[in-house]
Amino acid sequence: PSEGDSPSAGSAGGKRRRRRKGKAQPDAKQAPSLEDEFTTVMLRNIPNRYVEEDIRWELTDMGLDGHHDFVHLPWDEARKANVGFCFVNFTTVEAARKCCADFSGRHFTARSHSKKVGLAIPSFIQGLEANIQFVQSQ
């Protein structure tokens, strides 16, 4: 048989990827693109020891103090650490775009020993009210 006819074609080692059971994972197609208008940003690769105050410090250091009205850093009580991402809603599209541009590739400075590099993308949930409702439903 040809390479395309192989039962393992298109997957590493013939293994199929499995979806995680549990809470529904957000569909990336639901999130706006960087070209769309958006105000809520998902910050990724957050050092696990960071707390909300550290995120706010990073935003202030980037010149975004006073330009956001919502910060949510999900917390894993079992590990006593955040889960590695957070959501920030900005008051303007321009501030959200600045965050995406400036945070992506940024080295975390609130706790200088971290070697992680940030990534910011538009969130699948947009707007202050929608974010508050989402957090309250969890």
PDB file of C-alpha atoms in Angstrom:
ATOM      1  CA  PRO A   1       0.000   0.000   0.000  1.00  0.00           C
ATOM      2  CA  SER A   2       1.037   3.585  -0.543  1.00  0.00           C
ATOM      3  CA  GLU A   3       2.032   5.879   2.313  1.00  0.00           C
ATOM      4  CA  GLY A   4      -1.389   7.581   2.301  1.00  0.00           C
ATOM      5  CA  ASP A   5      -3.150   4.194   2.661  1.00  0.00           C
ATOM      6  CA  SER A   6      -1.291   3.297   5.847  1.00  0.00           C
ATOM      7  CA  PRO A   7      -3.529   2.975   8.915  1.00  0.00           C
ATOM      8  CA  SER A   8      -1.129   5.243  10.794  1.00  0.00           C
ATOM      9  CA  ALA A   9      -0.919   7.951   8.127  1.00  0.00           C
ATOM     10  CA  GLY A  10      -1.413  11.395   9.564  1.00  0.00           C
ATOM     11  CA  SER A  11      -0.794  10.432  13.174  1.00  0.00           C
ATOM     12  CA  ALA A  12       2.390   9.995  15.158  1.00  0.00           C
ATOM     13  CA  GLY A  13       3.161   6.326  15.627  1.00  0.00           C
ATOM     14  CA  GLY A  14      -0.333   5.307  14.577  1.00  0.00           C
ATOM     15  CA  LYS A  15      -1.818   6.601  17.833  1.00  0.00           C
ATOM     16  CA  ARG A  16      -5.006   8.596  17.819  1.00  0.00           C
ATOM     17  CA  ARG A  17      -5.397  11.675  19.938  1.00  0.00           C
ATOM     18  CA  ARG A  18      -8.048  11.445  22.609  1.00  0.00           C
ATOM     19  CA  ARG A  19     -10.170  14.274  23.844  1.00  0.00           C
ATOM     20  CA  ARG A  20     -10.071  14.981  27.546  1.00  0.00           C
ATOM     21  CA  LYS A  21     -13.218  14.115  29.419  1.00  0.00           C
ATOM     22  CA  GLY A  22     -14.757  16.622  31.764  1.00  0.00           C
ATOM     23  CA  LYS A  23     -15.418  20.295  31.189  1.00  0.00           C
ATOM     24  CA  ALA A  24     -15.957  21.350  27.615  1.00  0.00           C
ATOM     25  CA  GLN A  25     -12.861  22.873  26.089  1.00  0.00           C
ATOM     26  CA  PRO A  26     -13.376  26.193  24.319  1.00  0.00           C
ATOM     27  CA  ASP A  27     -13.322  25.936  20.554  1.00  0.00           C
ATOM     28  CA  ALA A  28     -10.504  28.057  19.134  1.00  0.00           C
ATOM     29  CA  LYS A  29     -12.792  28.963  16.221  1.00  0.00           C
ATOM     30  CA  GLN A  30     -14.997  30.889  18.657  1.00  0.00           C
ATOM     31  CA  ALA A  31     -12.249  33.356  19.561  1.00  0.00           C
ATOM     32  CA  PRO A  32     -11.876  36.483  17.443  1.00  0.00           C
ATOM     33  CA  SER A  33      -8.743  36.925  15.381  1.00  0.00           C
ATOM     34  CA  LEU A  34      -6.223  39.704  15.946  1.00  0.00           C
ATOM     35  CA  GLU A  35      -7.814  41.560  13.008  1.00  0.00           C
ATOM     36  CA  ASP A  36     -11.259  41.557  14.658  1.00  0.00           C
ATOM     37  CA  GLU A  37     -12.374  43.946  17.369  1.00  0.00           C
ATOM     38  CA  PHE A  38     -11.936  42.450  20.831  1.00  0.00           C
ATOM     39  CA  THR A  39     -11.441  43.629  24.398  1.00  0.00           C
ATOM     40  CA  THR A  40     -10.805  40.412  26.327  1.00  0.00           C
ATOM     41  CA  VAL A  41      -7.406  38.784  26.104  1.00  0.00           C
ATOM     42  CA  MET A  42      -6.216  35.395  27.334  1.00  0.00           C
ATOM     43  CA  LEU A  43      -2.697  35.566  28.760  1.00  0.00           C
ATOM     44  CA  ARG A  44      -0.916  32.213  28.520  1.00  0.00           C
ATOM     45  CA  ASN A  45       2.240  30.662  29.978  1.00  0.00           C
ATOM     46  CA  ILE A  46       1.720  32.414  33.318  1.00  0.00           C
ATOM     47  CA  PRO A  47       4.254  31.195  35.922  1.00  0.00           C
ATOM     48  CA  ASN A  48       2.339  28.955  38.351  1.00  0.00           C
ATOM     49  CA  ARG A  49       3.373  30.944  41.425  1.00  0.00           C
ATOM     50  CA  TYR A  50       1.936  34.192  40.041  1.00  0.00           C
ATOM     51  CA  VAL A  51      -1.067  35.689  41.805  1.00  0.00           C
ATOM     52  CA  GLU A  52      -3.457  38.325  40.473  1.00  0.00           C
ATOM     53  CA  GLU A  53      -1.324  41.112  41.944  1.00  0.00           C
ATOM     54  CA  ASP A  54       1.625  39.923  39.816  1.00  0.00           C
ATOM     55  CA  ILE A  55      -0.523  40.046  36.667  1.00  0.00           C
ATOM     56  CA  ARG A  56      -1.631  43.575  37.530  1.00  0.00           C
ATOM     57  CA  TRP A  57       2.027  44.538  38.074  1.00  0.00           C
ATOM     58  CA  GLU A  58       2.953  43.189  34.621  1.00  0.00           C
ATOM     59  CA  LEU A  59       0.083  45.159  33.036  1.00  0.00           C
ATOM     60  CA  THR A  60       1.195  48.335  34.812  1.00  0.00           C
ATOM     61  CA  ASP A  61       4.785  47.744  33.712  1.00  0.00           C
ATOM     62  CA  MET A  62       3.525  47.514  30.116  1.00  0.00           C
ATOM     63  CA  GLY A  63       1.730  50.872  30.427  1.00  0.00           C
ATOM     64  CA  LEU A  64      -1.742  49.336  30.695  1.00  0.00           C
ATOM     65  CA  ASP A  65      -2.615  50.436  34.229  1.00  0.00           C
ATOM     66  CA  GLY A  66      -6.125  51.877  34.259  1.00  0.00           C
ATOM     67  CA  HIS A  67      -6.954  50.336  30.873  1.00  0.00           C
ATOM     68  CA  HIS A  68      -8.514  47.120  32.182  1.00  0.00           C
ATOM     69  CA  ASP A  69     -11.612  46.465  34.264  1.00  0.00           C
ATOM     70  CA  PHE A  70     -11.380  42.705  34.827  1.00  0.00           C
ATOM     71  CA  VAL A  71      -8.591  40.247  35.670  1.00  0.00           C
ATOM     72  CA  HIS A  72      -9.330  36.581  36.353  1.00  0.00           C
ATOM     73  CA  LEU A  73      -6.524  34.162  37.184  1.00  0.00           C
ATOM     74  CA  PRO A  74      -7.997  30.660  37.659  1.00  0.00           C
ATOM     75  CA  TRP A  75      -6.545  28.903  40.699  1.00  0.00           C
ATOM     76  CA  ASP A  76      -5.944  25.201  41.381  1.00  0.00           C
ATOM     77  CA  GLU A  77      -6.581  24.752  45.106  1.00  0.00           C
ATOM     78  CA  ALA A  78      -5.088  21.254  45.142  1.00  0.00           C
ATOM     79  CA  ARG A  79      -1.736  22.514  43.836  1.00  0.00           C
ATOM     80  CA  LYS A  80      -1.967  25.958  45.482  1.00  0.00           C
ATOM     81  CA  ALA A  81      -1.002  27.503  42.152  1.00  0.00           C
ATOM     82  CA  ASN A  82      -2.633  29.157  39.159  1.00  0.00           C
ATOM     83  CA  VAL A  83      -3.428  27.065  36.097  1.00  0.00           C
ATOM     84  CA  GLY A  84      -1.080  28.912  33.730  1.00  0.00           C
ATOM     85  CA  PHE A  85      -3.457  31.316  31.991  1.00  0.00           C
ATOM     86  CA  CYS A  86      -5.650  34.273  32.861  1.00  0.00           C
ATOM     87  CA  PHE A  87      -8.243  36.559  31.310  1.00  0.00           C
ATOM     88  CA  VAL A  88      -8.050  40.346  31.162  1.00  0.00           C
ATOM     89  CA  ASN A  89     -10.794  42.595  29.822  1.00  0.00           C
ATOM     90  CA  PHE A  90      -9.636  45.973  28.553  1.00  0.00           C
ATOM     91  CA  THR A  91     -11.693  49.138  28.300  1.00  0.00           C
ATOM     92  CA  THR A  92     -10.702  49.724  24.656  1.00  0.00           C
ATOM     93  CA  VAL A  93      -9.867  47.629  21.619  1.00  0.00           C
ATOM     94  CA  GLU A  94      -6.578  49.551  21.306  1.00  0.00           C
ATOM     95  CA  ALA A  95      -5.479  48.564  24.820  1.00  0.00           C
ATOM     96  CA  ALA A  96      -6.342  44.916  24.131  1.00  0.00           C
ATOM     97  CA  ARG A  97      -4.314  44.981  20.907  1.00  0.00           C
ATOM     98  CA  LYS A  98      -1.378  46.638  22.712  1.00  0.00           C
ATOM     99  CA  CYS A  99      -1.483  43.870  25.300  1.00  0.00           C
ATOM    100  CA  CYS A 100      -1.398  41.174  22.605  1.00  0.00           C
ATOM    101  CA  ALA A 101       1.535  42.864  20.888  1.00  0.00           C
ATOM    102  CA  ASP A 102       3.551  43.688  24.014  1.00  0.00           C
ATOM    103  CA  PHE A 103       2.813  40.615  26.156  1.00  0.00           C
ATOM    104  CA  SER A 104       3.526  38.009  23.483  1.00  0.00           C
ATOM    105  CA  GLY A 105       7.223  37.208  23.759  1.00  0.00           C
ATOM    106  CA  ARG A 106       7.560  39.088  27.049  1.00  0.00           C
ATOM    107  CA  HIS A 107       9.621  37.635  29.869  1.00  0.00           C
ATOM    108  CA  PHE A 108       7.821  37.852  33.197  1.00  0.00           C
ATOM    109  CA  THR A 109       9.332  40.466  35.472  1.00  0.00           C
ATOM    110  CA  ALA A 110       7.168  40.555  38.627  1.00  0.00           C
ATOM    111  CA  ARG A 111       9.040  37.456  39.806  1.00  0.00           C
ATOM    112  CA  SER A 112      12.325  37.701  37.966  1.00  0.00           C
ATOM    113  CA  HIS A 113      13.361  34.060  38.431  1.00  0.00           C
ATOM    114  CA  SER A 114      10.741  32.787  35.959  1.00  0.00           C
ATOM    115  CA  LYS A 115      11.998  31.763  32.519  1.00  0.00           C
ATOM    116  CA  LYS A 116       8.546  31.532  30.959  1.00  0.00           C
ATOM    117  CA  VAL A 117       7.652  33.711  27.984  1.00  0.00           C
ATOM    118  CA  GLY A 118       4.173  35.174  27.714  1.00  0.00           C
ATOM    119  CA  LEU A 119       1.644  34.794  24.938  1.00  0.00           C
ATOM    120  CA  ALA A 120      -1.531  36.878  24.560  1.00  0.00           C
ATOM    121  CA  ILE A 121      -4.431  36.038  22.271  1.00  0.00           C
ATOM    122  CA  PRO A 122      -8.034  37.226  21.958  1.00  0.00           C
ATOM    123  CA  SER A 123     -10.250  35.285  24.370  1.00  0.00           C
ATOM    124  CA  PHE A 124     -13.192  33.131  23.359  1.00  0.00           C
ATOM    125  CA  ILE A 125     -15.278  35.131  25.873  1.00  0.00           C
ATOM    126  CA  GLN A 126     -15.581  38.846  25.124  1.00  0.00           C
ATOM    127  CA  GLY A 127     -16.678  41.771  27.281  1.00  0.00           C
ATOM    128  CA  LEU A 128     -16.891  42.570  30.977  1.00  0.00           C
ATOM    129  CA  GLU A 129     -20.397  41.202  31.572  1.00  0.00           C
ATOM    130  CA  ALA A 130     -19.739  37.946  29.700  1.00  0.00           C
ATOM    131  CA  ASN A 131     -16.544  37.376  31.703  1.00  0.00           C
ATOM    132  CA  ILE A 132     -18.279  38.025  35.018  1.00  0.00           C
ATOM    133  CA  GLN A 133     -21.079  35.611  34.085  1.00  0.00           C
ATOM    134  CA  PHE A 134     -18.558  32.968  33.025  1.00  0.00           C
ATOM    135  CA  VAL A 135     -16.620  33.195  36.304  1.00  0.00           C
ATOM    136  CA  GLN A 136     -19.819  33.092  38.378  1.00  0.00           C
ATOM    137  CA  SER A 137     -20.973  29.956  36.533  1.00  0.00           C
ATOM    138  CA  GLN A 138     -17.811  28.012  37.382  1.00  0.00           C
TER     139      GLN A 138
END
